[in-house]
Amino acid sequence: MNSSVCAFTNFGNFFRMAVRDIPNSKFIQKGTLFSQITNAETKEKIVALFTEQDLKESTELVFMTQDGSIKRIESSEFHTLKTGSLAIKLKDFDRVVSVQINDNLPSVLMVSSDGMAVNFEYKSVPVTKRNSGGVIGMNLNDGAKVIF
């Protein structure tokens, strides 16, 4: 069986990798840089990792960015997407902090670095296409960023 994992990065990119292509190592080793396995930039970090099967069985993904944006995307948009493709359009200097499979959850919780939180109905976030930006999910105080 050819197992694959799907990674979403802080730069808003999507990568699909065959598990067999990830080098084996011992549990005490440092591992391999993500950028060596994919064509990702060196400073690009994984913020979410799902099996390809989990992605196919889900209906929607929710993306949150550090600047307070949120976006719902139908997971079917990623079933045939090429690796290294843009998963979410970001404004300059914005970064993805969270990607979650959201099937039948009633609400979304966003938390900022200054301790503020907002909890709102999941269905109030519009479903958009992959190559568009998100909507404002949380207004932030100066210097604050969404951390979850």
JSON list of N, CA and C in Angstrom, two decimals, residues 8 16 22 39 42-43 47 52 54 66 86 93 98 100 103 116 121 128 140:
[
{"chain": "A", "resi": 8, "resn": "PHE", "atom": "N", "xyz": [0.64, 21.03, 5.33]},
{"chain": "A", "resi": 8, "resn": "PHE", "atom": "CA", "xyz": [0.31, 22.43, 5.10]},
{"chain": "A", "resi": 8, "resn": "PHE", "atom": "C", "xyz": [1.35, 23.24, 5.86]},
{"chain": "A", "resi": 16, "resn": "ARG", "atom": "N", "xyz": [2.31, 17.05, -0.78]},
{"chain": "A", "resi": 16, "resn": "ARG", "atom": "CA", "xyz": [1.94, 15.64, -0.64]},
{"chain": "A", "resi": 16, "resn": "ARG", "atom": "C", "xyz": [3.23, 14.83, -0.75]},
{"chain": "A", "resi": 22, "resn": "ILE", "atom": "N", "xyz": [10.20, 9.56, 2.83]},
{"chain": "A", "resi": 22, "resn": "ILE", "atom": "CA", "xyz": [10.73, 10.20, 4.04]},
{"chain": "A", "resi": 22, "resn": "ILE", "atom": "C", "xyz": [11.77, 9.26, 4.64]},
{"chain": "A", "resi": 39, "resn": "ASN", "atom": "N", "xyz": [10.28, 20.68, -2.16]},
{"chain": "A", "resi": 39, "resn": "ASN", "atom": "CA", "xyz": [10.88, 21.90, -2.72]},
{"chain": "A", "resi": 39, "resn": "ASN", "atom": "C", "xyz": [10.49, 23.12, -1.89]},
{"chain": "A", "resi": 42, "resn": "THR", "atom": "N", "xyz": [13.58, 26.98, 2.97]},
{"chain": "A", "resi": 42, "resn": "THR", "atom": "CA", "xyz": [14.25, 26.56, 4.20]},
{"chain": "A", "resi": 42, "resn": "THR", "atom": "C", "xyz": [13.50, 27.01, 5.45]},
{"chain": "A", "resi": 43, "resn": "LYS", "atom": "N", "xyz": [12.94, 28.23, 5.44]},
{"chain": "A", "resi": 43, "resn": "LYS", "atom": "CA", "xyz": [12.25, 28.76, 6.62]},
{"chain": "A", "resi": 43, "resn": "LYS", "atom": "C", "xyz": [10.79, 28.32, 6.70]},
{"chain": "A", "resi": 47, "resn": "VAL", "atom": "N", "xyz": [2.68, 23.24, 9.66]},
{"chain": "A", "resi": 47, "resn": "VAL", "atom": "CA", "xyz": [1.74, 23.60, 10.73]},
{"chain": "A", "resi": 47, "resn": "VAL", "atom": "C", "xyz": [0.65, 22.55, 10.89]},
{"chain": "A", "resi": 52, "resn": "GLU", "atom": "N", "xyz": [-3.33, 11.17, 3.71]},
{"chain": "A", "resi": 52, "resn": "GLU", "atom": "CA", "xyz": [-4.15, 11.44, 2.53]},
{"chain": "A", "resi": 52, "resn": "GLU", "atom": "C", "xyz": [-5.56, 10.88, 2.71]},
{"chain": "A", "resi": 54, "resn": "ASP", "atom": "N", "xyz": [-7.22, 10.64, 5.61]},
{"chain": "A", "resi": 54, "resn": "ASP", "atom": "CA", "xyz": [-7.96, 11.57, 6.47]},
{"chain": "A", "resi": 54, "resn": "ASP", "atom": "C", "xyz": [-8.49, 12.76, 5.66]},
{"chain": "A", "resi": 66, "resn": "GLN", "atom": "N", "xyz": [-1.89, 34.23, 11.47]},
{"chain": "A", "resi": 66, "resn": "GLN", "atom": "CA", "xyz": [-1.44, 35.02, 12.62]},
{"chain": "A", "resi": 66, "resn": "GLN", "atom": "C", "xyz": [-2.03, 36.42, 12.64]},
{"chain": "A", "resi": 86, "resn": "LEU", "atom": "N", "xyz": [-0.09, 26.38, -3.88]},
{"chain": "A", "resi": 86, "resn": "LEU", "atom": "CA", "xyz": [-0.62, 27.30, -2.89]},
{"chain": "A", "resi": 86, "resn": "LEU", "atom": "C", "xyz": [-1.93, 26.76, -2.32]},
{"chain": "A", "resi": 93, "resn": "PHE", "atom": "N", "xyz": [3.69, 39.08, 4.75]},
{"chain": "A", "resi": 93, "resn": "PHE", "atom": "CA", "xyz": [4.15, 38.84, 6.12]},
{"chain": "A", "resi": 93, "resn": "PHE", "atom": "C", "xyz": [3.15, 38.09, 7.00]},
{"chain": "A", "resi": 98, "resn": "SER", "atom": "N", "xyz": [-2.55, 27.54, 11.87]},
{"chain": "A", "resi": 98, "resn": "SER", "atom": "CA", "xyz": [-3.32, 26.33, 12.16]},
{"chain": "A", "resi": 98, "resn": "SER", "atom": "C", "xyz": [-4.13, 25.91, 10.94]},
{"chain": "A", "resi": 100, "resn": "GLN", "atom": "N", "xyz": [-7.04, 22.81, 10.41]},
{"chain": "A", "resi": 100, "resn": "GLN", "atom": "CA", "xyz": [-7.78, 21.76, 11.11]},
{"chain": "A", "resi": 100, "resn": "GLN", "atom": "C", "xyz": [-8.84, 21.15, 10.21]},
{"chain": "A", "resi": 103, "resn": "ASP", "atom": "N", "xyz": [-15.14, 18.69, 10.74]},
{"chain": "A", "resi": 103, "resn": "ASP", "atom": "CA", "xyz": [-16.37, 18.01, 10.35]},
{"chain": "A", "resi": 103, "resn": "ASP", "atom": "C", "xyz": [-17.32, 17.98, 11.53]},
{"chain": "A", "resi": 116, "resn": "MET", "atom": "N", "xyz": [-6.16, 37.15, 24.50]},
{"chain": "A", "resi": 116, "resn": "MET", "atom": "CA", "xyz": [-7.55, 37.36, 24.10]},
{"chain": "A", "resi": 116, "resn": "MET", "atom": "C", "xyz": [-8.04, 36.12, 23.36]},
{"chain": "A", "resi": 121, "resn": "GLU", "atom": "N", "xyz": [-19.50, 30.79, 15.87]},
{"chain": "A", "resi": 121, "resn": "GLU", "atom": "CA", "xyz": [-20.11, 29.67, 15.16]},
{"chain": "A", "resi": 121, "resn": "GLU", "atom": "C", "xyz": [-19.32, 29.35, 13.88]},
{"chain": "A", "resi": 128, "resn": "THR", "atom": "N", "xyz": [-14.80, 29.21, 0.88]},
{"chain": "A", "resi": 128, "resn": "THR", "atom": "CA", "xyz": [-14.18, 29.90, -0.25]},
{"chain": "A", "resi": 128, "resn": "THR", "atom": "C", "xyz": [-13.30, 28.93, -1.03]},
{"chain": "A", "resi": 140, "resn": "LEU", "atom": "N", "xyz": [-7.31, 42.11, 16.28]},
{"chain": "A", "resi": 140, "resn": "LEU", "atom": "CA", "xyz": [-6.19, 41.98, 17.20]},
{"chain": "A", "resi": 140, "resn": "LEU", "atom": "C", "xyz": [-5.73, 43.33, 17.74]}
]
